[in-house]
């Protein structure tokens, strides 16, 4: 669009309701590219800018503001002189008719976003707003523009505005006074702290403080579905920053906080305490000093006397810690008032610590810990007096419960005393001189039979690691713990705490741990305390030396004949064998193959396969390829011939790696596995072979190699001489592998699957395959095993196959209806509710037909399970069919062909109680009556389910039972 045309259309839009967006965009681009100057534009719009009609004039001014917004913060295309003239233009428009004001503010806000304005312009904008705009008479949107303009000017031109001094502060007070909109307050709360920090506001200090303190504490609840998402927390955080913005506010703020602490509102108290915590960072100790006793009285009341919410207690303790921090400078107390208060607090709390049976012991310890966290001198004073007191209290009280309270408080005090200190300056903590007595007490507690006390002792000992325990002390502790591991009284919780202690010890000094502890741990394991030691080992860090030694030693332990010991070793190896550990993986792989070749498959085979699967899936693609190239030929040529159980190892490795064999190795492997899938006498071996081939087919890229394998497999399962049951299994697993990856020729496999349901002998076996196709597989074909899985493949399969199943059922007289029903039922548990709803009206009536005594038992069981799956997620979807469903379930409950059918029918009747009572009440009497015979069923499990179901239906409609 030509510039002249754009300006002409723009001016025409001032007299109509037509949109001028395209014209404004064209003009903005022209100014940015310097084809047009903004002064020329103003000159062209002069008749509109001087028009007698206010609305017309407003449109013209607003248009220039919109153009400035589109030029961006850089004000593209404008030179310094033009920016000055435009600024003066918009400032002058603030004196125009009040209806022009929003448009002028729009332009000034656009200018305020520019980081580089000529000197004097930021001052001009702010002074013009202060002098010519009565902010509180404007609409919310326009007030927001004013506040955002001031915020931008402070961000980019602070130094220039500082020259205005008190005039700027006074002007801001006038702008902000009585603002009520939450969105605007958020902006102001971000502005006030900046002004408080960088401006001198005397003699307006109190007036400035009152502008924002009047909102304290914030009482705001955002409306439901608030599109602006302003929260009470945002406002509270912003206001706190304002109140703590300057030490000059202390004389007004501290009385305000104390007043709120005396109120009855918990929320007001919490907010006052949180604000006090923040104020302690900026206010001077001398300002806080005369209020510290009052604040302590309030905090003491909330922590020791009143029973309050956790929020109030935590806020009280945080404020106390902040006060402690405020009165400490360079490791010294800087306030006699606080020193006096600290001694009084310590005296009172020590008295409560001597009474562990009363409730004040725990909150008193919290108070002391809060003060410790804020001040190193206070911490040194407190722990030096409190720790000996607690140790004495422990020894004079024989009861377990008080001892637990005392030991717990002691541990927290030890931790507080050592926090932030290193071995070099731990003497400053007040704990150093007490270490021998603490160590003696903790080791003494370890001799107790009480597991809780032992755990607390171990937690206390762990605090001393790395700062206080010398080599001799640590050796003594390690010996005690190793002895404790071998005692029958060591509970699992104690063993776990010992593990955490060793873990921390190993992190602090790996070499010492290796020399003193690790070898002895492994010796204890081999000698018969495997469970305890392996529980400890499982908590150890994966430091390189520790991992290498543990793995090496454990691999030798795997040679032991005890099965339970080997299983424990495999569990620990799972922890220590980290990601991408090819060497450990190969060691374990060789061990697994050797144990198979030495004799019958060991009972630890499953655990070995789980570990190999985890390790194989963690190998990088490069290492996976390296392993495949080395091992595939050996599998085919050696291992598989020696033991068919090698297939479990093969599946765990080859099926989980992020790579597949290729070329001759792949061809030989598949050719070897094919006959095993359909001819091997052991079902587990056949299934493992099917899964492994499926995993390979799933990962191979589409192309000649994949097609050749699929053609060979198809000939195998279609061979008439092949056992049909076994060939169905192979076909189902291959279909699953192709479905998960969205194979391009998947349609023909789905159709063959559906057609196979008509097989009068094996149709039901095919129907069971639908469950296999959609279910999760732990051994392979999952994300951890790097399977090729497309999102929502289950939903796509369901929507593709259901219409075919319904068509088969309706159009084929010779259709194996039982198999067709079962194929549908076996899918329902895996399909999201949203997908099911679209087919529910068609499927439910068909499934109800399956609930007949003349149907195969397995079909009935599959169907009832499908119904119960639906009921657990969305019972309302089947409510309109309940009147047809209940009679069939009652018949099956009494006359079902076997116990499982009868029991499941009764369970389903119980689950139906989740439906609305109004739907069930008409059936209540019939159900109660017809369940009576089921109470005499010959099977105890059926009788139990009948009693439960009948009880639920008897209570139907009773008050409080729905």
CSV table of C-alpha atoms in Angstrom, one decimal, residues 393-816:
chain,number,residue,atom,x,y,z
A,393,UNK,CA,18.9,-35.6,81.1
A,394,UNK,CA,19.3,-38.7,78.9
A,395,UNK,CA,21.3,-40.6,81.5
A,396,UNK,CA,19.0,-39.9,84.4
A,397,UNK,CA,15.8,-41.0,82.6
A,398,UNK,CA,15.5,-44.7,82.0
A,399,UNK,CA,12.2,-44.6,80.1
A,400,UNK,CA,12.3,-44.9,76.3
A,401,UNK,CA,9.9,-42.2,75.2
A,402,UNK,CA,11.6,-39.3,77.1
A,403,UNK,CA,15.0,-40.6,75.9
A,404,UNK,CA,13.8,-40.4,72.3
A,405,UNK,CA,12.7,-36.8,72.8
A,406,UNK,CA,15.9,-35.9,74.5
A,407,UNK,CA,18.1,-37.6,71.8
A,408,UNK,CA,16.2,-36.1,69.0
A,409,UNK,CA,16.7,-32.6,70.5
A,410,UNK,CA,20.4,-33.3,71.2
A,411,UNK,CA,20.9,-34.3,67.5
A,412,UNK,CA,19.3,-31.1,66.3
A,413,UNK,CA,21.4,-29.1,68.7
A,414,UNK,CA,24.6,-30.8,67.5
A,415,UNK,CA,23.7,-30.2,63.9
A,416,UNK,CA,23.0,-26.6,64.6
A,417,UNK,CA,26.3,-26.2,66.4
A,418,UNK,CA,28.3,-27.7,63.5
A,419,UNK,CA,26.3,-26.1,60.7
A,420,UNK,CA,28.5,-23.8,58.6
A,421,UNK,CA,31.7,-24.8,60.4
A,422,UNK,CA,34.6,-26.8,58.9
A,423,UNK,CA,37.2,-28.9,60.5
A,424,UNK,CA,39.5,-25.8,60.6
A,425,UNK,CA,37.3,-23.6,62.7
A,426,UNK,CA,34.9,-26.1,64.4
A,427,UNK,CA,36.3,-24.9,67.8
A,428,UNK,CA,34.2,-21.7,67.4
A,429,UNK,CA,31.0,-23.8,67.3
A,430,UNK,CA,30.9,-24.6,71.0
A,431,UNK,CA,30.6,-28.3,70.2
A,432,UNK,CA,34.3,-29.2,69.7
A,433,UNK,CA,35.1,-29.5,73.4
A,434,UNK,CA,32.0,-31.8,73.9
A,435,UNK,CA,32.9,-34.3,71.2
A,436,UNK,CA,34.5,-36.9,73.4
A,437,UNK,CA,31.4,-37.0,75.7
A,438,UNK,CA,29.0,-36.9,72.7
A,439,UNK,CA,30.9,-39.8,71.1
A,440,UNK,CA,30.8,-41.8,74.3
A,441,UNK,CA,27.0,-41.2,74.7
A,442,UNK,CA,26.2,-42.2,71.1
A,443,UNK,CA,28.3,-45.4,71.3
A,444,UNK,CA,26.6,-46.2,74.6
A,445,UNK,CA,23.2,-45.8,73.0
A,446,UNK,CA,24.2,-48.2,70.2
A,447,UNK,CA,24.3,-51.0,72.8
A,448,UNK,CA,20.6,-50.5,73.6
A,449,UNK,CA,18.1,-52.9,72.2
A,450,UNK,CA,15.7,-50.1,71.3
A,451,UNK,CA,15.8,-49.7,67.5
A,452,UNK,CA,14.5,-46.1,67.6
A,453,UNK,CA,17.3,-45.0,70.1
A,454,UNK,CA,19.9,-46.8,67.9
A,455,UNK,CA,18.7,-44.9,64.8
A,456,UNK,CA,18.8,-41.6,66.6
A,457,UNK,CA,22.3,-42.4,67.8
A,458,UNK,CA,23.4,-43.2,64.3
A,459,UNK,CA,21.9,-39.9,63.0
A,460,UNK,CA,23.8,-38.0,65.7
A,461,UNK,CA,27.1,-39.8,64.8
A,462,UNK,CA,26.6,-38.9,61.1
A,463,UNK,CA,26.6,-35.2,62.1
A,464,UNK,CA,30.1,-35.5,63.4
A,465,UNK,CA,31.6,-37.0,60.2
A,466,UNK,CA,34.0,-34.7,58.4
A,467,UNK,CA,34.3,-32.1,61.1
A,468,UNK,CA,34.9,-33.6,64.6
A,469,UNK,CA,35.9,-37.2,64.3
A,470,UNK,CA,39.6,-37.9,64.0
A,471,UNK,CA,41.1,-41.1,62.5
A,472,UNK,CA,41.0,-42.9,65.8
A,473,UNK,CA,37.5,-41.9,66.6
A,474,UNK,CA,36.2,-43.0,63.2
A,475,UNK,CA,38.0,-46.3,63.4
A,476,UNK,CA,36.3,-46.9,66.8
A,477,UNK,CA,32.8,-46.0,65.4
A,478,UNK,CA,33.3,-48.2,62.3
A,479,UNK,CA,34.3,-51.2,64.4
A,480,UNK,CA,31.2,-50.8,66.6
A,481,UNK,CA,28.9,-50.5,63.5
A,482,UNK,CA,30.5,-53.6,61.9
A,483,UNK,CA,29.9,-55.6,65.1
A,484,UNK,CA,26.4,-54.3,65.3
A,485,UNK,CA,25.7,-55.5,61.7
A,486,UNK,CA,26.5,-59.1,62.8
A,487,UNK,CA,24.0,-59.1,65.7
A,488,UNK,CA,20.6,-60.6,65.3
A,489,UNK,CA,19.1,-57.6,67.1
A,490,UNK,CA,20.0,-55.3,64.2
A,491,UNK,CA,16.7,-54.3,62.6
A,492,UNK,CA,16.3,-53.2,59.0
A,493,UNK,CA,15.9,-49.6,60.0
A,494,UNK,CA,19.1,-49.7,62.1
A,495,UNK,CA,20.9,-51.4,59.2
A,496,UNK,CA,19.7,-48.7,56.8
A,497,UNK,CA,21.0,-46.0,59.2
A,498,UNK,CA,24.3,-47.7,59.4
A,499,UNK,CA,24.3,-47.7,55.6
A,500,UNK,CA,23.7,-43.9,55.6
A,501,UNK,CA,26.5,-43.4,58.0
A,502,UNK,CA,28.9,-45.3,55.9
A,503,UNK,CA,27.7,-43.5,52.8
A,504,UNK,CA,28.5,-40.1,54.3
A,505,UNK,CA,31.8,-41.5,55.6
A,506,UNK,CA,32.7,-42.7,52.2
A,507,UNK,CA,31.9,-39.4,50.6
A,508,UNK,CA,34.1,-37.5,53.1
A,509,UNK,CA,37.0,-39.9,52.9
A,510,UNK,CA,36.9,-42.6,50.3
A,511,UNK,CA,40.3,-44.1,50.9
A,512,UNK,CA,39.7,-44.5,54.6
A,513,UNK,CA,36.4,-46.2,53.9
A,514,UNK,CA,38.0,-48.6,51.5
A,515,UNK,CA,40.8,-49.5,54.0
A,516,UNK,CA,38.7,-49.8,57.1
A,517,UNK,CA,35.2,-50.8,56.1
A,518,UNK,CA,34.5,-52.1,52.6
A,519,UNK,CA,36.7,-55.2,52.8
A,520,UNK,CA,35.2,-56.2,56.2
A,521,UNK,CA,31.7,-55.6,54.9
A,522,UNK,CA,32.2,-58.0,52.0
A,523,UNK,CA,33.8,-60.6,54.4
A,524,UNK,CA,30.8,-60.4,56.6
A,525,UNK,CA,28.5,-60.9,53.6
A,526,UNK,CA,30.3,-64.0,52.5
A,527,UNK,CA,30.3,-65.4,56.0
A,528,UNK,CA,26.5,-65.4,56.2
A,529,UNK,CA,25.2,-61.9,56.9
A,530,UNK,CA,24.4,-61.2,53.3
A,531,UNK,CA,21.0,-59.5,53.8
A,532,UNK,CA,22.3,-56.9,56.3
A,533,UNK,CA,25.5,-56.2,54.3
A,534,UNK,CA,23.8,-55.9,51.0
A,535,UNK,CA,21.2,-53.5,52.5
A,536,UNK,CA,24.2,-51.3,53.6
A,537,UNK,CA,25.9,-51.6,50.3
A,538,UNK,CA,22.8,-50.5,48.4
A,539,UNK,CA,23.0,-47.1,50.2
A,540,UNK,CA,26.7,-46.5,49.3
A,541,UNK,CA,27.6,-43.7,46.8
A,542,UNK,CA,28.7,-44.7,43.4
A,543,UNK,CA,32.3,-43.5,43.8
A,544,UNK,CA,34.6,-45.0,41.2
A,545,UNK,CA,36.9,-47.0,43.6
A,546,UNK,CA,34.1,-48.2,45.7
A,547,UNK,CA,32.1,-49.3,42.8
A,548,UNK,CA,35.0,-51.1,41.1
A,549,UNK,CA,35.9,-53.0,44.3
A,550,UNK,CA,32.4,-53.9,45.2
A,551,UNK,CA,31.5,-55.2,41.7
A,552,UNK,CA,34.7,-57.2,41.4
A,553,UNK,CA,34.2,-58.8,44.8
A,554,UNK,CA,30.5,-59.5,44.2
A,555,UNK,CA,31.2,-61.2,40.9
A,556,UNK,CA,33.3,-63.7,42.9
A,557,UNK,CA,30.4,-64.1,45.4
A,558,UNK,CA,28.2,-65.1,42.5
A,559,UNK,CA,30.2,-68.3,42.4
A,560,UNK,CA,28.9,-69.3,45.8
A,561,UNK,CA,26.3,-72.2,45.8
A,562,UNK,CA,23.7,-70.5,48.0
A,563,UNK,CA,20.8,-69.3,45.9
A,564,UNK,CA,19.6,-66.6,48.3
A,565,UNK,CA,23.1,-65.2,48.5
A,566,UNK,CA,23.4,-65.0,44.7
A,567,UNK,CA,19.9,-63.3,44.5
A,568,UNK,CA,21.1,-60.7,47.0
A,569,UNK,CA,24.3,-60.1,45.1
A,570,UNK,CA,22.3,-59.5,41.9
A,571,UNK,CA,20.2,-56.9,43.7
A,572,UNK,CA,23.3,-55.0,44.8
A,573,UNK,CA,24.8,-55.2,41.4
A,574,UNK,CA,21.7,-53.5,40.0
A,575,UNK,CA,22.6,-50.6,42.2
A,576,UNK,CA,26.3,-50.5,41.5
A,577,UNK,CA,26.2,-51.1,37.8
A,578,UNK,CA,25.7,-47.6,36.5
A,579,UNK,CA,24.6,-46.4,33.1
A,580,UNK,CA,26.7,-47.4,30.1
A,581,UNK,CA,28.9,-49.8,32.0
A,582,UNK,CA,29.9,-52.1,29.2
A,583,UNK,CA,32.6,-54.0,31.2
A,584,UNK,CA,30.2,-54.8,34.1
A,585,UNK,CA,27.5,-55.8,31.6
A,586,UNK,CA,29.9,-58.2,29.8
A,587,UNK,CA,31.1,-59.7,33.1
A,588,UNK,CA,27.6,-60.4,34.2
A,589,UNK,CA,26.6,-61.6,30.7
A,590,UNK,CA,29.5,-64.1,30.7
A,591,UNK,CA,28.6,-65.3,34.2
A,592,UNK,CA,24.9,-65.9,33.2
A,593,UNK,CA,25.8,-67.9,30.2
A,594,UNK,CA,28.3,-70.0,32.1
A,595,UNK,CA,25.8,-70.9,34.8
A,596,UNK,CA,23.4,-72.1,32.2
A,597,UNK,CA,26.0,-74.2,30.4
A,598,UNK,CA,27.2,-75.8,33.7
A,599,UNK,CA,23.8,-77.5,34.3
A,600,UNK,CA,20.1,-76.9,34.7
A,601,UNK,CA,18.9,-73.3,34.6
A,602,UNK,CA,19.3,-71.7,38.0
A,603,UNK,CA,16.5,-70.2,40.0
A,604,UNK,CA,18.4,-66.9,39.8
A,605,UNK,CA,17.9,-66.8,36.1
A,606,UNK,CA,15.0,-64.3,36.3
A,607,UNK,CA,17.0,-61.9,38.6
A,608,UNK,CA,20.0,-62.2,36.2
A,609,UNK,CA,17.8,-61.4,33.2
A,610,UNK,CA,16.3,-58.4,35.0
A,611,UNK,CA,19.7,-57.0,35.7
A,612,UNK,CA,21.0,-57.7,32.2
A,613,UNK,CA,18.0,-56.0,30.7
A,614,UNK,CA,18.6,-52.9,32.8
A,615,UNK,CA,22.2,-52.8,31.9
A,616,UNK,CA,21.6,-53.5,28.2
A,617,UNK,CA,19.0,-50.7,27.9
A,618,UNK,CA,21.4,-48.2,29.5
A,619,UNK,CA,24.3,-48.9,27.0
A,620,UNK,CA,25.0,-46.2,24.4
A,621,UNK,CA,24.2,-47.1,20.8
A,622,UNK,CA,27.9,-47.3,20.0
A,623,UNK,CA,28.6,-49.8,22.8
A,624,UNK,CA,25.4,-51.7,22.0
A,625,UNK,CA,26.6,-52.2,18.4
A,626,UNK,CA,30.0,-53.3,19.6
A,627,UNK,CA,28.4,-55.9,21.8
A,628,UNK,CA,26.0,-57.2,19.1
A,629,UNK,CA,28.8,-57.6,16.6
A,630,UNK,CA,30.8,-59.7,19.1
A,631,UNK,CA,28.0,-61.8,20.5
A,632,UNK,CA,25.4,-62.6,17.9
A,633,UNK,CA,27.4,-65.2,16.0
A,634,UNK,CA,28.4,-66.8,19.3
A,635,UNK,CA,24.8,-67.0,20.4
A,636,UNK,CA,23.8,-68.8,17.2
A,637,UNK,CA,26.9,-71.0,16.8
A,638,UNK,CA,27.6,-72.0,20.5
A,639,UNK,CA,25.4,-70.9,23.3
A,640,UNK,CA,22.0,-71.7,22.0
A,641,UNK,CA,23.0,-75.2,21.0
A,642,UNK,CA,24.2,-75.9,24.6
A,643,UNK,CA,21.1,-74.7,26.4
A,644,UNK,CA,17.7,-73.5,25.2
A,645,UNK,CA,17.4,-71.4,28.3
A,646,UNK,CA,20.1,-69.2,26.7
A,647,UNK,CA,17.1,-67.6,25.0
A,648,UNK,CA,16.2,-65.8,28.2
A,649,UNK,CA,19.7,-64.3,28.3
A,650,UNK,CA,19.5,-63.4,24.6
A,651,UNK,CA,16.1,-61.8,25.0
A,652,UNK,CA,17.3,-59.7,28.0
A,653,UNK,CA,20.4,-58.5,26.0
A,654,UNK,CA,19.6,-58.4,22.3
A,655,UNK,CA,16.0,-57.4,23.0
A,656,UNK,CA,17.0,-54.4,25.2
A,657,UNK,CA,19.9,-52.9,23.3
A,658,UNK,CA,19.6,-49.7,21.3
A,659,UNK,CA,20.8,-51.6,18.2
A,660,UNK,CA,20.1,-54.7,16.2
A,661,UNK,CA,22.2,-57.3,14.3
A,662,UNK,CA,22.4,-56.8,10.6
A,663,UNK,CA,23.4,-58.6,7.5
A,664,UNK,CA,24.5,-62.2,7.7
A,665,UNK,CA,24.3,-62.2,11.6
A,666,UNK,CA,20.7,-61.1,11.6
A,667,UNK,CA,19.8,-63.6,8.9
A,668,UNK,CA,21.4,-66.5,10.8
A,669,UNK,CA,19.8,-65.4,14.1
A,670,UNK,CA,16.3,-65.2,12.7
A,671,UNK,CA,16.7,-68.5,10.9
A,672,UNK,CA,17.8,-70.1,14.1
A,673,UNK,CA,14.9,-68.6,16.2
A,674,UNK,CA,12.1,-69.4,13.7
A,675,UNK,CA,11.9,-73.1,14.3
A,676,UNK,CA,12.2,-72.6,18.1
A,677,UNK,CA,9.1,-70.3,18.0
A,678,UNK,CA,6.8,-73.1,16.7
A,679,UNK,CA,8.6,-76.4,17.4
A,680,UNK,CA,10.3,-76.3,20.8
A,681,UNK,CA,8.6,-78.5,23.4
A,682,UNK,CA,8.8,-75.9,26.2
A,683,UNK,CA,6.3,-73.1,26.1
A,684,UNK,CA,8.5,-70.6,27.9
A,685,UNK,CA,11.3,-71.1,25.4
A,686,UNK,CA,8.9,-70.7,22.4
A,687,UNK,CA,7.5,-67.5,24.0
A,688,UNK,CA,10.9,-66.0,24.6
A,689,UNK,CA,11.9,-66.7,21.0
A,690,UNK,CA,8.7,-65.0,19.7
A,691,UNK,CA,9.3,-61.9,21.9
A,692,UNK,CA,13.0,-61.7,20.8
A,693,UNK,CA,12.0,-61.9,17.1
A,694,UNK,CA,9.3,-59.3,17.7
A,695,UNK,CA,11.8,-56.9,19.4
A,696,UNK,CA,14.1,-57.2,16.4
A,697,UNK,CA,11.3,-56.7,13.8
A,698,UNK,CA,10.1,-53.6,15.8
A,699,UNK,CA,13.5,-51.9,15.7
A,700,UNK,CA,14.6,-52.8,12.1
A,701,UNK,CA,14.2,-49.9,9.6
A,702,UNK,CA,11.8,-50.5,6.8
A,703,UNK,CA,13.4,-51.9,3.7
A,704,UNK,CA,14.6,-55.1,2.0
A,705,UNK,CA,16.0,-56.7,5.2
A,706,UNK,CA,12.8,-56.2,7.2
A,707,UNK,CA,10.6,-57.4,4.3
A,708,UNK,CA,12.7,-60.6,3.8
A,709,UNK,CA,12.4,-61.5,7.5
A,710,UNK,CA,8.6,-60.8,7.5
A,711,UNK,CA,8.1,-63.0,4.4
A,712,UNK,CA,10.1,-65.8,6.0
A,713,UNK,CA,8.0,-65.6,9.2
A,714,UNK,CA,4.8,-65.5,7.3
A,715,UNK,CA,5.7,-68.7,5.5
A,716,UNK,CA,6.4,-70.2,8.9
A,717,UNK,CA,3.1,-69.4,10.6
A,718,UNK,CA,1.1,-70.2,7.5
A,719,UNK,CA,2.8,-73.6,7.0
A,720,UNK,CA,0.0,-76.3,7.4
A,721,UNK,CA,2.4,-78.6,9.1
A,722,UNK,CA,3.1,-76.1,11.9
A,723,UNK,CA,1.3,-76.5,15.1
A,724,UNK,CA,-1.5,-73.9,14.8
A,725,UNK,CA,-1.4,-72.8,18.5
A,726,UNK,CA,2.3,-72.0,18.2
A,727,UNK,CA,2.0,-70.3,14.9
A,728,UNK,CA,-0.8,-68.0,16.3
A,729,UNK,CA,1.5,-67.0,19.1
A,730,UNK,CA,4.2,-66.0,16.6
A,731,UNK,CA,1.8,-64.2,14.4
A,732,UNK,CA,0.3,-62.2,17.4
A,733,UNK,CA,3.8,-61.1,18.6
A,734,UNK,CA,4.9,-60.0,15.1
A,735,UNK,CA,1.6,-58.0,14.6
A,736,UNK,CA,2.2,-56.3,18.0
A,737,UNK,CA,5.8,-55.3,17.0
A,738,UNK,CA,4.5,-53.9,13.7
A,739,UNK,CA,1.6,-52.1,15.2
A,740,UNK,CA,3.7,-50.3,17.8
A,741,UNK,CA,6.0,-48.9,15.1
A,742,UNK,CA,3.1,-48.1,12.7
A,743,UNK,CA,4.4,-50.3,9.9
A,744,UNK,CA,3.3,-49.1,6.4
A,745,UNK,CA,1.7,-52.5,5.5
A,746,UNK,CA,0.0,-53.1,8.8
A,747,UNK,CA,-3.5,-53.2,7.4
A,748,UNK,CA,-3.0,-56.7,5.9
A,749,UNK,CA,-1.8,-58.0,9.2
A,750,UNK,CA,-4.8,-56.6,11.0
A,751,UNK,CA,-7.2,-58.1,8.4
A,752,UNK,CA,-5.5,-61.5,8.7
A,753,UNK,CA,-5.8,-61.2,12.5
A,754,UNK,CA,-9.6,-60.5,12.3
A,755,UNK,CA,-10.1,-63.3,9.7
A,756,UNK,CA,-8.3,-65.8,12.0
A,757,UNK,CA,-11.1,-65.3,14.5
A,758,UNK,CA,-13.3,-67.5,12.3
A,759,UNK,CA,-11.1,-70.5,13.0
A,760,UNK,CA,-13.5,-72.9,14.9
A,761,UNK,CA,-10.7,-74.5,16.8
A,762,UNK,CA,-8.2,-71.7,17.4
A,763,UNK,CA,-10.4,-68.5,17.0
A,764,UNK,CA,-10.6,-68.0,20.8
A,765,UNK,CA,-6.8,-68.3,21.0
A,766,UNK,CA,-6.5,-65.5,18.4
A,767,UNK,CA,-9.0,-63.4,20.5
A,768,UNK,CA,-6.7,-63.8,23.5
A,769,UNK,CA,-3.9,-62.4,21.3
A,770,UNK,CA,-5.7,-59.1,21.2
A,771,UNK,CA,-4.9,-58.7,24.8
A,772,UNK,CA,-1.2,-59.5,24.2
A,773,UNK,CA,-1.1,-57.0,21.4
A,774,UNK,CA,-2.3,-54.1,23.6
A,775,UNK,CA,-0.8,-55.0,27.0
A,776,UNK,CA,2.5,-53.7,28.4
A,777,UNK,CA,5.5,-56.1,28.1
A,778,UNK,CA,8.1,-56.2,30.8
A,779,UNK,CA,10.6,-58.3,28.9
A,780,UNK,CA,10.8,-56.3,25.7
A,781,UNK,CA,8.9,-53.9,23.4
A,782,UNK,CA,8.8,-51.0,25.9
A,783,UNK,CA,10.5,-47.6,26.0
A,784,UNK,CA,13.2,-48.8,28.4
A,785,UNK,CA,14.2,-51.4,25.9
A,786,UNK,CA,14.4,-48.8,23.1
A,787,UNK,CA,11.4,-50.2,21.3
A,788,UNK,CA,10.1,-48.2,18.4
A,789,UNK,CA,6.7,-47.0,19.8
A,790,UNK,CA,4.4,-44.5,18.2
A,791,UNK,CA,2.0,-42.5,20.4
A,792,UNK,CA,-1.6,-43.7,20.8
A,793,UNK,CA,-1.0,-46.9,18.9
A,794,UNK,CA,-3.6,-48.7,21.1
A,795,UNK,CA,-6.3,-46.2,20.3
A,796,UNK,CA,-5.6,-46.4,16.5
A,797,UNK,CA,-5.7,-50.2,16.6
A,798,UNK,CA,-9.0,-50.2,18.5
A,799,UNK,CA,-10.7,-47.7,16.1
A,800,UNK,CA,-9.3,-49.7,13.2
A,801,UNK,CA,-10.3,-53.1,14.3
A,802,UNK,CA,-13.7,-52.6,16.1
A,803,UNK,CA,-15.6,-51.8,12.8
A,804,UNK,CA,-14.1,-54.9,11.2
A,805,UNK,CA,-15.1,-57.1,14.2
A,806,UNK,CA,-18.7,-55.7,14.1
A,807,UNK,CA,-18.9,-56.2,10.4
A,808,UNK,CA,-17.6,-59.8,10.8
A,809,UNK,CA,-20.2,-60.5,13.5
A,810,UNK,CA,-23.1,-59.1,11.5
A,811,UNK,CA,-22.4,-60.3,8.0
A,812,UNK,CA,-20.9,-63.7,8.5
A,813,UNK,CA,-23.2,-66.5,9.5
A,814,UNK,CA,-20.4,-68.8,10.2
A,815,UNK,CA,-18.6,-66.3,12.4
A,816,UNK,CA,-17.1,-67.6,15.6
